[in-house]
Tab-separated table of C-alpha atoms in Angstrom:
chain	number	residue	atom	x	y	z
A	1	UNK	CA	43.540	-79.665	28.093
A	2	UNK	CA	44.766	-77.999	25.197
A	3	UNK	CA	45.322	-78.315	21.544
A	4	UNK	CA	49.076	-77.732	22.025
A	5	UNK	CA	49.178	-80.703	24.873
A	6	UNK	CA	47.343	-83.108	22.113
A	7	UNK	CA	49.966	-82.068	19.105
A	8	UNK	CA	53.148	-83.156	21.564
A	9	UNK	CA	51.136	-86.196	22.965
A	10	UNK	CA	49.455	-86.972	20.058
A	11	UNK	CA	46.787	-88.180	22.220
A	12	UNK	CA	43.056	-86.351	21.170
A	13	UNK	CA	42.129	-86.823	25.092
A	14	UNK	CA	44.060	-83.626	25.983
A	15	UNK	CA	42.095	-81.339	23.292
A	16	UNK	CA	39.476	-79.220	24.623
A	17	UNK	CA	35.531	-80.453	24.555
A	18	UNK	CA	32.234	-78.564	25.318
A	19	UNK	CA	32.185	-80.472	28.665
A	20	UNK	CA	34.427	-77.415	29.446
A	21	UNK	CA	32.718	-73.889	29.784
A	22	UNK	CA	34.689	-71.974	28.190
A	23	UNK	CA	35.617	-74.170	25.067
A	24	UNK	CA	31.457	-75.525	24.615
A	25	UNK	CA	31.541	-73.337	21.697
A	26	UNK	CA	34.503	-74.116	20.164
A	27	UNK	CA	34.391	-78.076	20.762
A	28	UNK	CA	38.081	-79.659	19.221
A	29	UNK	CA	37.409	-83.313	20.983
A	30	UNK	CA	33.981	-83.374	18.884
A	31	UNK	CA	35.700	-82.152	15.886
A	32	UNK	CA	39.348	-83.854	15.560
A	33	UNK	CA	39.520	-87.481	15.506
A	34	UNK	CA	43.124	-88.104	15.270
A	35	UNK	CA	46.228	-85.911	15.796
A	36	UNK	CA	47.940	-85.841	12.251
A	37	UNK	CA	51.789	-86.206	12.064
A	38	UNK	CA	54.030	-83.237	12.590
A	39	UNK	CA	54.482	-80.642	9.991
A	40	UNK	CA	57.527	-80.643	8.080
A	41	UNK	CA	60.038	-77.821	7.978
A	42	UNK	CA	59.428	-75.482	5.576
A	43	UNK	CA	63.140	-74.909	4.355
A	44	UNK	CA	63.716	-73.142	0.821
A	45	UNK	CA	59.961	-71.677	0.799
A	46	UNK	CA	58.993	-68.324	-0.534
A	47	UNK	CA	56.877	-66.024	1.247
A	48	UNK	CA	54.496	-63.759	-0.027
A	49	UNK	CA	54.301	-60.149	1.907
A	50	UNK	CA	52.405	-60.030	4.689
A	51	UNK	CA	49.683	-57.992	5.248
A	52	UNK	CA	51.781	-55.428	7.092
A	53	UNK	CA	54.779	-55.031	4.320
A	54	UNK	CA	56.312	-51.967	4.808
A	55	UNK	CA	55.185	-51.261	8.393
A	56	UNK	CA	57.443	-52.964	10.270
A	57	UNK	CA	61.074	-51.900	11.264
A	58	UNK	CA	61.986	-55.780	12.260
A	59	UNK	CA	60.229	-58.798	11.385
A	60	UNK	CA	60.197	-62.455	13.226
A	61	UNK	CA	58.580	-65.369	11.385
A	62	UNK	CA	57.593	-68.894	11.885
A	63	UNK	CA	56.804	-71.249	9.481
A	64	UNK	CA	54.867	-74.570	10.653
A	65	UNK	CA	55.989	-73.792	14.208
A	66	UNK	CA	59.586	-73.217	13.516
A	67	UNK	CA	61.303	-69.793	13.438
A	68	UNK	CA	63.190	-68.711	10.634
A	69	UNK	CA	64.042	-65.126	11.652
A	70	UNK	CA	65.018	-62.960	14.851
A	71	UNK	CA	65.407	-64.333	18.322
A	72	UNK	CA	63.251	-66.902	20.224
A	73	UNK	CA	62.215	-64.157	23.048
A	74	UNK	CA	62.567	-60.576	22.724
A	75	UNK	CA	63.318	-57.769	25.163
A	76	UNK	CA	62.218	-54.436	24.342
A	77	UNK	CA	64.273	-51.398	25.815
A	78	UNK	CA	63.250	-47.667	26.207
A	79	UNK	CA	64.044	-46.034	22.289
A	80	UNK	CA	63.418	-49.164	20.436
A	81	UNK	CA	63.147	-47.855	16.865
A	82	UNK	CA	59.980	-48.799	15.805
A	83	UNK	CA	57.160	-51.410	14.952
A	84	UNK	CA	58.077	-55.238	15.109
A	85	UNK	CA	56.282	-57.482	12.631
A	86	UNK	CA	55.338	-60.729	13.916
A	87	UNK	CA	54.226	-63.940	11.191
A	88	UNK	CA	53.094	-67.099	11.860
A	89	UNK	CA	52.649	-68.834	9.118
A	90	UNK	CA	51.335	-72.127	7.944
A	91	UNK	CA	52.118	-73.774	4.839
A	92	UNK	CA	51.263	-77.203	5.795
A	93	UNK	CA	48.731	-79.703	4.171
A	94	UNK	CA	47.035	-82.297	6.789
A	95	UNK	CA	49.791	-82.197	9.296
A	96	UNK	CA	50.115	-80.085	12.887
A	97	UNK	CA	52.272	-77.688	14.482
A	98	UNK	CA	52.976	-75.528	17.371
A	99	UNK	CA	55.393	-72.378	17.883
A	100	UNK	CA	55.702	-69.741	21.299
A	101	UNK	CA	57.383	-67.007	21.351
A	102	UNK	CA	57.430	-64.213	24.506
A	103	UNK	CA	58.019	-60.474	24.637
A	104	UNK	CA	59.025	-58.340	27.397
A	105	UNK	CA	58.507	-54.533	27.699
A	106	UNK	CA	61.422	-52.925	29.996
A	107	UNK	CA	59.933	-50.633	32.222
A	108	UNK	CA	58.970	-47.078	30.110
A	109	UNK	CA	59.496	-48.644	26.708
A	110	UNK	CA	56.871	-48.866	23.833
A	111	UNK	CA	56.199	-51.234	20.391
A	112	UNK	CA	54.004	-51.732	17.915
A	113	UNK	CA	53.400	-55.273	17.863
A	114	UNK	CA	51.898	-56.178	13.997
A	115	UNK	CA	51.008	-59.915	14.267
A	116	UNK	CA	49.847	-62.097	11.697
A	117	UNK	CA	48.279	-65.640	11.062
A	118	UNK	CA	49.188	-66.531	7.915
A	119	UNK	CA	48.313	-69.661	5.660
A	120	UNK	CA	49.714	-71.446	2.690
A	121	UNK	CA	48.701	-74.929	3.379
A	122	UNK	CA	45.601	-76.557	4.329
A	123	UNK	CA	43.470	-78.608	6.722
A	124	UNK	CA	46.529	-78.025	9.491
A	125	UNK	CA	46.096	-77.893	13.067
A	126	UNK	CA	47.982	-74.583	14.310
A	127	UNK	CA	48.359	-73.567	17.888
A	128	UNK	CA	50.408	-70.519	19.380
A	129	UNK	CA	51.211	-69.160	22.430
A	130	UNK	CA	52.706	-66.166	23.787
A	131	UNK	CA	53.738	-64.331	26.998
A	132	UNK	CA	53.742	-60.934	27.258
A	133	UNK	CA	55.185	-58.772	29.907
A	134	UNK	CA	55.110	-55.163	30.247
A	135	UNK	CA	57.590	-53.042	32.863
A	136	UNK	CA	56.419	-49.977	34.627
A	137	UNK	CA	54.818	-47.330	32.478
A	138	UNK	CA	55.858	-49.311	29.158
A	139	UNK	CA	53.052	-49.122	26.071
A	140	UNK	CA	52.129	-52.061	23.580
A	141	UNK	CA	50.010	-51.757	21.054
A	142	UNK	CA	49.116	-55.168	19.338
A	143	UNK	CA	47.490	-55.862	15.802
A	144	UNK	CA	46.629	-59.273	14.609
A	145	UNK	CA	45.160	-59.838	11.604
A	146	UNK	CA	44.184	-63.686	11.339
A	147	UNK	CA	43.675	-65.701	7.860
A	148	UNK	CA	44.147	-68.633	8.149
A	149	UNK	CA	42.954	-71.773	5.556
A	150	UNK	CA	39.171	-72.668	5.442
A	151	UNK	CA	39.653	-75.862	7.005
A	152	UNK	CA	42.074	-75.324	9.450
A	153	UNK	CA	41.934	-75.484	12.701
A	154	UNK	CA	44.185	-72.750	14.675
A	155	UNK	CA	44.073	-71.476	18.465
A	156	UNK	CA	46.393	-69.101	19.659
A	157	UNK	CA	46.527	-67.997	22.914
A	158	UNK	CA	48.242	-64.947	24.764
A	159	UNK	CA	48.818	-64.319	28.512
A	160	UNK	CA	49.483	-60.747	29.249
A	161	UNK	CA	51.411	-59.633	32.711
A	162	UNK	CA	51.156	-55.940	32.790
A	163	UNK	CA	52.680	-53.325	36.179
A	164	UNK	CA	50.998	-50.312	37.488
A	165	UNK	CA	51.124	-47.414	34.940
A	166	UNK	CA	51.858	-49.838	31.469
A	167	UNK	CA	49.497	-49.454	28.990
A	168	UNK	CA	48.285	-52.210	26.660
A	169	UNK	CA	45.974	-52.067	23.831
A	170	UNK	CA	44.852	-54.705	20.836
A	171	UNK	CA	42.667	-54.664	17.650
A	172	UNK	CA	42.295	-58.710	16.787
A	173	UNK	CA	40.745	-59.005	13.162
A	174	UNK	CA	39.581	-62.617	11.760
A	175	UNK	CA	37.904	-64.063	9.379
A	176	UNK	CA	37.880	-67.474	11.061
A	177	UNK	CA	38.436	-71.127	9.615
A	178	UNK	CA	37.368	-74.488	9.865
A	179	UNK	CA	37.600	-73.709	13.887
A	180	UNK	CA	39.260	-70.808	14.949
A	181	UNK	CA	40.406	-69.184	18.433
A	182	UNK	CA	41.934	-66.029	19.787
A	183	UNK	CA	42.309	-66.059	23.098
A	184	UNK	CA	43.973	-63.280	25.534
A	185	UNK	CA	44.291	-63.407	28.930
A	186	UNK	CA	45.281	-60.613	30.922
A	187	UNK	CA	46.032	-59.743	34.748
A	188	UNK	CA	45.358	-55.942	35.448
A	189	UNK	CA	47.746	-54.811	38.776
A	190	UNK	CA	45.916	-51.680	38.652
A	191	UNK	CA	47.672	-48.573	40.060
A	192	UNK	CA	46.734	-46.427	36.761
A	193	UNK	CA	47.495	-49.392	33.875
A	194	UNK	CA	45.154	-49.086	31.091
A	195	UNK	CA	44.112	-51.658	28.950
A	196	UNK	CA	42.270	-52.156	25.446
A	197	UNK	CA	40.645	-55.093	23.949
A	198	UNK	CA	39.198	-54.653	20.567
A	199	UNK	CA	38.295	-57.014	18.146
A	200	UNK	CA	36.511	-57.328	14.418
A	201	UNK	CA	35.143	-60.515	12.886
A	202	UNK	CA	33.496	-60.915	9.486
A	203	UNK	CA	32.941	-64.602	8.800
A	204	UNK	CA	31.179	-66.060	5.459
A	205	UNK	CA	31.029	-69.546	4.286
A	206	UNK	CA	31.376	-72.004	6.997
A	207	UNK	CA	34.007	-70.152	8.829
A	208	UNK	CA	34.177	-70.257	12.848
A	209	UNK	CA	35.532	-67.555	14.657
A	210	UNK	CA	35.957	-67.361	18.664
A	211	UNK	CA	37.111	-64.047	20.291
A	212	UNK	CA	37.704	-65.062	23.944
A	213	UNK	CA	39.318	-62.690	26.783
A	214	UNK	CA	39.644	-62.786	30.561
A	215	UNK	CA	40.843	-59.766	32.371
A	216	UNK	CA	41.580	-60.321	36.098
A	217	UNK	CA	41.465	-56.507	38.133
A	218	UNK	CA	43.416	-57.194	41.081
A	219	UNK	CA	44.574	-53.527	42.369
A	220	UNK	CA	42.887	-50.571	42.798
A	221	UNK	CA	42.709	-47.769	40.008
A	222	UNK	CA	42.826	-50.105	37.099
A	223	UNK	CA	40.814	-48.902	33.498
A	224	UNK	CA	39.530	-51.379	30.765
A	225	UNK	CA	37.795	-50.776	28.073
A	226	UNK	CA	36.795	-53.766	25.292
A	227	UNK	CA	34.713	-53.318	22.023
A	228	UNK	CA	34.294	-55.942	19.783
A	229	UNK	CA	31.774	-56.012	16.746
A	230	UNK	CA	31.366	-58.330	13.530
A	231	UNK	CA	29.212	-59.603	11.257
A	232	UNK	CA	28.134	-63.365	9.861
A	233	UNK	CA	26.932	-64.758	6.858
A	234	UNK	CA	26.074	-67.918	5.074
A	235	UNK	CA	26.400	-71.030	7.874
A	236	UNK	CA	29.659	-69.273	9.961
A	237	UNK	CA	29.203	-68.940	13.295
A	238	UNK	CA	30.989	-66.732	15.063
A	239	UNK	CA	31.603	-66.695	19.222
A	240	UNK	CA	33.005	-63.844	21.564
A	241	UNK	CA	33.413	-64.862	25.318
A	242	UNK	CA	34.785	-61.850	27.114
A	243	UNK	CA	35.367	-61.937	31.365
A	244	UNK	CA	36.280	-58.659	33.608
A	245	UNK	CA	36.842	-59.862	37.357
A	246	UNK	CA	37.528	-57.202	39.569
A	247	UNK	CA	38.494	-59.140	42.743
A	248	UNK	CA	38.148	-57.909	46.276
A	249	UNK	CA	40.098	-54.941	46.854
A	250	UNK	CA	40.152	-53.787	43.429
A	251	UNK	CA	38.528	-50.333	44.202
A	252	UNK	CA	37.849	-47.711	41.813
A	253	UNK	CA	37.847	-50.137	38.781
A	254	UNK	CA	36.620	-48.585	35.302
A	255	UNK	CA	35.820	-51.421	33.089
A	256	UNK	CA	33.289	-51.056	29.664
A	257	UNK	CA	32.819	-53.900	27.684
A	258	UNK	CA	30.513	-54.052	24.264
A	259	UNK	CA	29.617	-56.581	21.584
A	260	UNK	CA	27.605	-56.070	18.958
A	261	UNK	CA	26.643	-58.454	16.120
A	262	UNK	CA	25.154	-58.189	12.446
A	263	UNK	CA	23.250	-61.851	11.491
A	264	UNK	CA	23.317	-61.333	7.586
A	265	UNK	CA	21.575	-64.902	6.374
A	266	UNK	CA	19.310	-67.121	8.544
A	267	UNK	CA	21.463	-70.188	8.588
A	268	UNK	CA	24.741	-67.642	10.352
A	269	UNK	CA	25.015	-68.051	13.974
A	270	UNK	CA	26.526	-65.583	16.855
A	271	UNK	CA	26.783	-66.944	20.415
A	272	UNK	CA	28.017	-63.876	22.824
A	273	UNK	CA	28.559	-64.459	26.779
A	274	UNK	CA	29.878	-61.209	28.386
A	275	UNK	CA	31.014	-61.536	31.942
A	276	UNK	CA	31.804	-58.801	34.888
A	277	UNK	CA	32.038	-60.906	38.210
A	278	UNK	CA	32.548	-58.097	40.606
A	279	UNK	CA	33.941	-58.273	44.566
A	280	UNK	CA	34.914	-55.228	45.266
A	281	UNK	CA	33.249	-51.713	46.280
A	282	UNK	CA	33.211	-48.213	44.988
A	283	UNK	CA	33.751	-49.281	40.736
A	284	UNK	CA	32.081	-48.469	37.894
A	285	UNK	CA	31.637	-51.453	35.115
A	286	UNK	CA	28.917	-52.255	32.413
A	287	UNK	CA	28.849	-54.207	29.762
A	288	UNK	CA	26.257	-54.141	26.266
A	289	UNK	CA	25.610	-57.192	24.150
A	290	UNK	CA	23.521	-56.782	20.617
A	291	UNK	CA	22.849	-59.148	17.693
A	292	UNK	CA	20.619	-58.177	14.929
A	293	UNK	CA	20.015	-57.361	11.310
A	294	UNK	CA	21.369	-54.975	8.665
A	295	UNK	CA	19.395	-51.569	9.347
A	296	UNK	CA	16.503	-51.874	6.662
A	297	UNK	CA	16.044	-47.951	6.413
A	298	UNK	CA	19.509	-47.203	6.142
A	299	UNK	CA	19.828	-49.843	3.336
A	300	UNK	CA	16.639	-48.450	1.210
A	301	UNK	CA	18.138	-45.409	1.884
A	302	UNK	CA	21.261	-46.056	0.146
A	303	UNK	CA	19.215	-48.024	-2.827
A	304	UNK	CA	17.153	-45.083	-3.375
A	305	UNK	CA	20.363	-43.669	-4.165
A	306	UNK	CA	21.258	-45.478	-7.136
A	307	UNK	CA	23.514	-47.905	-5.044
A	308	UNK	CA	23.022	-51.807	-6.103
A	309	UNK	CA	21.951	-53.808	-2.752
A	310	UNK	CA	24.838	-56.166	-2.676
A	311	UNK	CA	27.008	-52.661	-2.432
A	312	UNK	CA	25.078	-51.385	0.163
A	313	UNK	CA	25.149	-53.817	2.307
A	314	UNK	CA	28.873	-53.871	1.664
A	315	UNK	CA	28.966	-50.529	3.072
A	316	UNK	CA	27.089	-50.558	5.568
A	317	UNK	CA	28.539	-53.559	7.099
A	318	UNK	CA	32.433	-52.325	7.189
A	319	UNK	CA	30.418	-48.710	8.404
A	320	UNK	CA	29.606	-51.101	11.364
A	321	UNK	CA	32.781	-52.553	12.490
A	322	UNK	CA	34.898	-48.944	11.049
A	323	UNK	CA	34.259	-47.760	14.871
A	324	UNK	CA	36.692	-50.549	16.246
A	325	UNK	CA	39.143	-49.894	13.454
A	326	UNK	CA	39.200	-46.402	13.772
A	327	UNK	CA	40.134	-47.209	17.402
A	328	UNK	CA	43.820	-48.009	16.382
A	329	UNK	CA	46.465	-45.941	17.083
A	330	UNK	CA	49.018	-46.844	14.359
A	331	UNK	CA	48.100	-45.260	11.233
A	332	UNK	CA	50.080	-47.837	9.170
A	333	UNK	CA	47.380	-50.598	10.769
A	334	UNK	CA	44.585	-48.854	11.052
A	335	UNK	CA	44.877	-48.157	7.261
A	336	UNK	CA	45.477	-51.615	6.257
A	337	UNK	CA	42.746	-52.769	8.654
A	338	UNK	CA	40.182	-51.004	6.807
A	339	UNK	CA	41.393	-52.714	3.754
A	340	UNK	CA	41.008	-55.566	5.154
A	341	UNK	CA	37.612	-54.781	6.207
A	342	UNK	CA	36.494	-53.398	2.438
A	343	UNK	CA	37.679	-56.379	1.015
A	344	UNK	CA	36.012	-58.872	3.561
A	345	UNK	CA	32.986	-56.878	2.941
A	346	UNK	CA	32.703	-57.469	-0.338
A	347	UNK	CA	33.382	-53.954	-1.960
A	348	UNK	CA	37.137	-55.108	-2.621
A	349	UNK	CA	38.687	-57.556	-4.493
């Protein structure tokens, strides 16, 4: 069941329901009552800049499912030049659309991949999917920023195929819609690959984010690490599902995983459900999960310093999530993800 199998069928039996675990959160069956018709193509339309201009060395985009620029898969060699810029965007009112796209690292090579959700339409459905594949000792690092339209609905979802020594790392940053998924599922070979999952979400209004990851350890000597914080206010509600497996065999596993959570208005919601299912011996995996309230002190604190309480909490609320931005490596990104953070936070804009 997925939302892409319900936009080609048209038929709302294939979307995803609560009857299924990992979707109970994120319910589309409950939500959509009819698949809409198929977005048009978006020929002649302008673009705005997206919210990596000037980062990127190459840029592919899609516009309601449908690529305008670069190729249809890309293969990365050792020496590629630089960071790759990667839009979806939707500028589609009431209508439904769905666009892939895969990437393959060549053994030893490395990218920036700068990925964005980007909307200039309205009550759409969106899905995307990609494949990734990194070679032997290659290095991604992947940054999606995701804004889409307050009452769309959007899931993308990623599989990730790494070999022994690759390195992969991602920073997802969202400030959610109508409903709103990033998914990411990874299998870890082990054999000294690294991996990364990071993400930030800071949800207002009615806005519905879900952060979900699954990494599968299935060879010895494999590292994760995965921090994800946020912060919700008015009625959002905002949902982080993250899974380590470290099957049988997988010995001498390192794998952290954190989420921590800021409730800023009574009627806000966060639902967390952080998973290690361990079968193997001799590893070393935890995981921390915290939801709670602005620090009082640290906020009377600030007051007492001639701050107004509206800034404050501004600033101590981007303070909150600035250790998962300050955890990207691309100082481009990590730049214009603390913008993005300031201005989500209400000190911007």
């Amino acid at each position: 069941m997925t939302l892409a199998r319900a936009i080609a069928s048209g038929d709302v039996a294939q979307l995803p329901s609560r009857r299924e675990e990992d979707w109970r959160w994120t319910d589309l069956r409950g939500l959509i009552r009819t698949i809409p018709a198929a977005s048009p193509a978006a020929d002649g339309i302008k673009l705005k800049r997206g919210p990596f201009r000037n980062l990127a060395d190459e840029e592919i985009v899609f516009v309601n499912g449908r690529q305008l620029e670069g190729p249809s898969a890309l293969i990365i060699e050792p020496g590629h030049p630089g960071p790759l810029a990667l839009r979806f965007v939707s500028a589609a009112h009431g209508t439904a659309h769905h666009a892939a796209f895969s990437l393959v690292l060549r053994p030893g090579a490395e990218l920036v991949l700068l990925e964005s959700y980007e909307s200039l339409g309205e009550a759409y459905l969106a899905d995307i999917s990609l494949d990734i594949h990194l070679g032997e000792g290659a290095r991604l690092e992947r940054v999606a920023v995701v804004a889409e339209a307050a009452d769309a609905v959007s899931i993308s979802q990623t599989r990730v195929e790494l070999a022994p020594h690759a390195r992969f790392v991602q920073t997802v940053l969202t400030s959610g819609a109508k409903r709103q998924r990033h998914e990411t599922r990874l299998r870890h070979p082990g054999g000294g690959a690294e991996v990364r999952l990071d993400g930030v979400y800071l949800l207002d209004g009615a806005a519905h984010a879900d952060l979900t990851t699954a990494v599968t350890h299935a060879g010895v000597d494999g590292v994760t690490q995965q921090l994800t914080k946020g912060a919700v206010r008015g009625q959002a509600r905002a949902v982080f599902q993250g899974r380590i497996v470290v099957a049988e065999g997988a010995d001498r596993t390192d794998a952290r995983m954190g989420h921590h959570a800021l409730i800023l208005s009574d009627k806000a919601e966060v639902d967390a459900k952080p998973e290690l299912e361990i079968y193997a011996d001799d590893v070393s995996c935890a995981h921390g999960n915290t939801v709670g309230a602005i620090d009082e002190q640290a906020l009377f604190y600030a007051m007492q310093r001639g701050i107004p309480e509206a800034e404050a909490r501004a600033m101590l609320t981007e303070a909150f999530v600035a250790e998962v931005i300050d955890r990207i490596e691309h100082p481009g990104a990590r730049e214009a993800a603390h913008a993005w953070a300031a201005q989500l936070a209400g000190r911007a804009g």
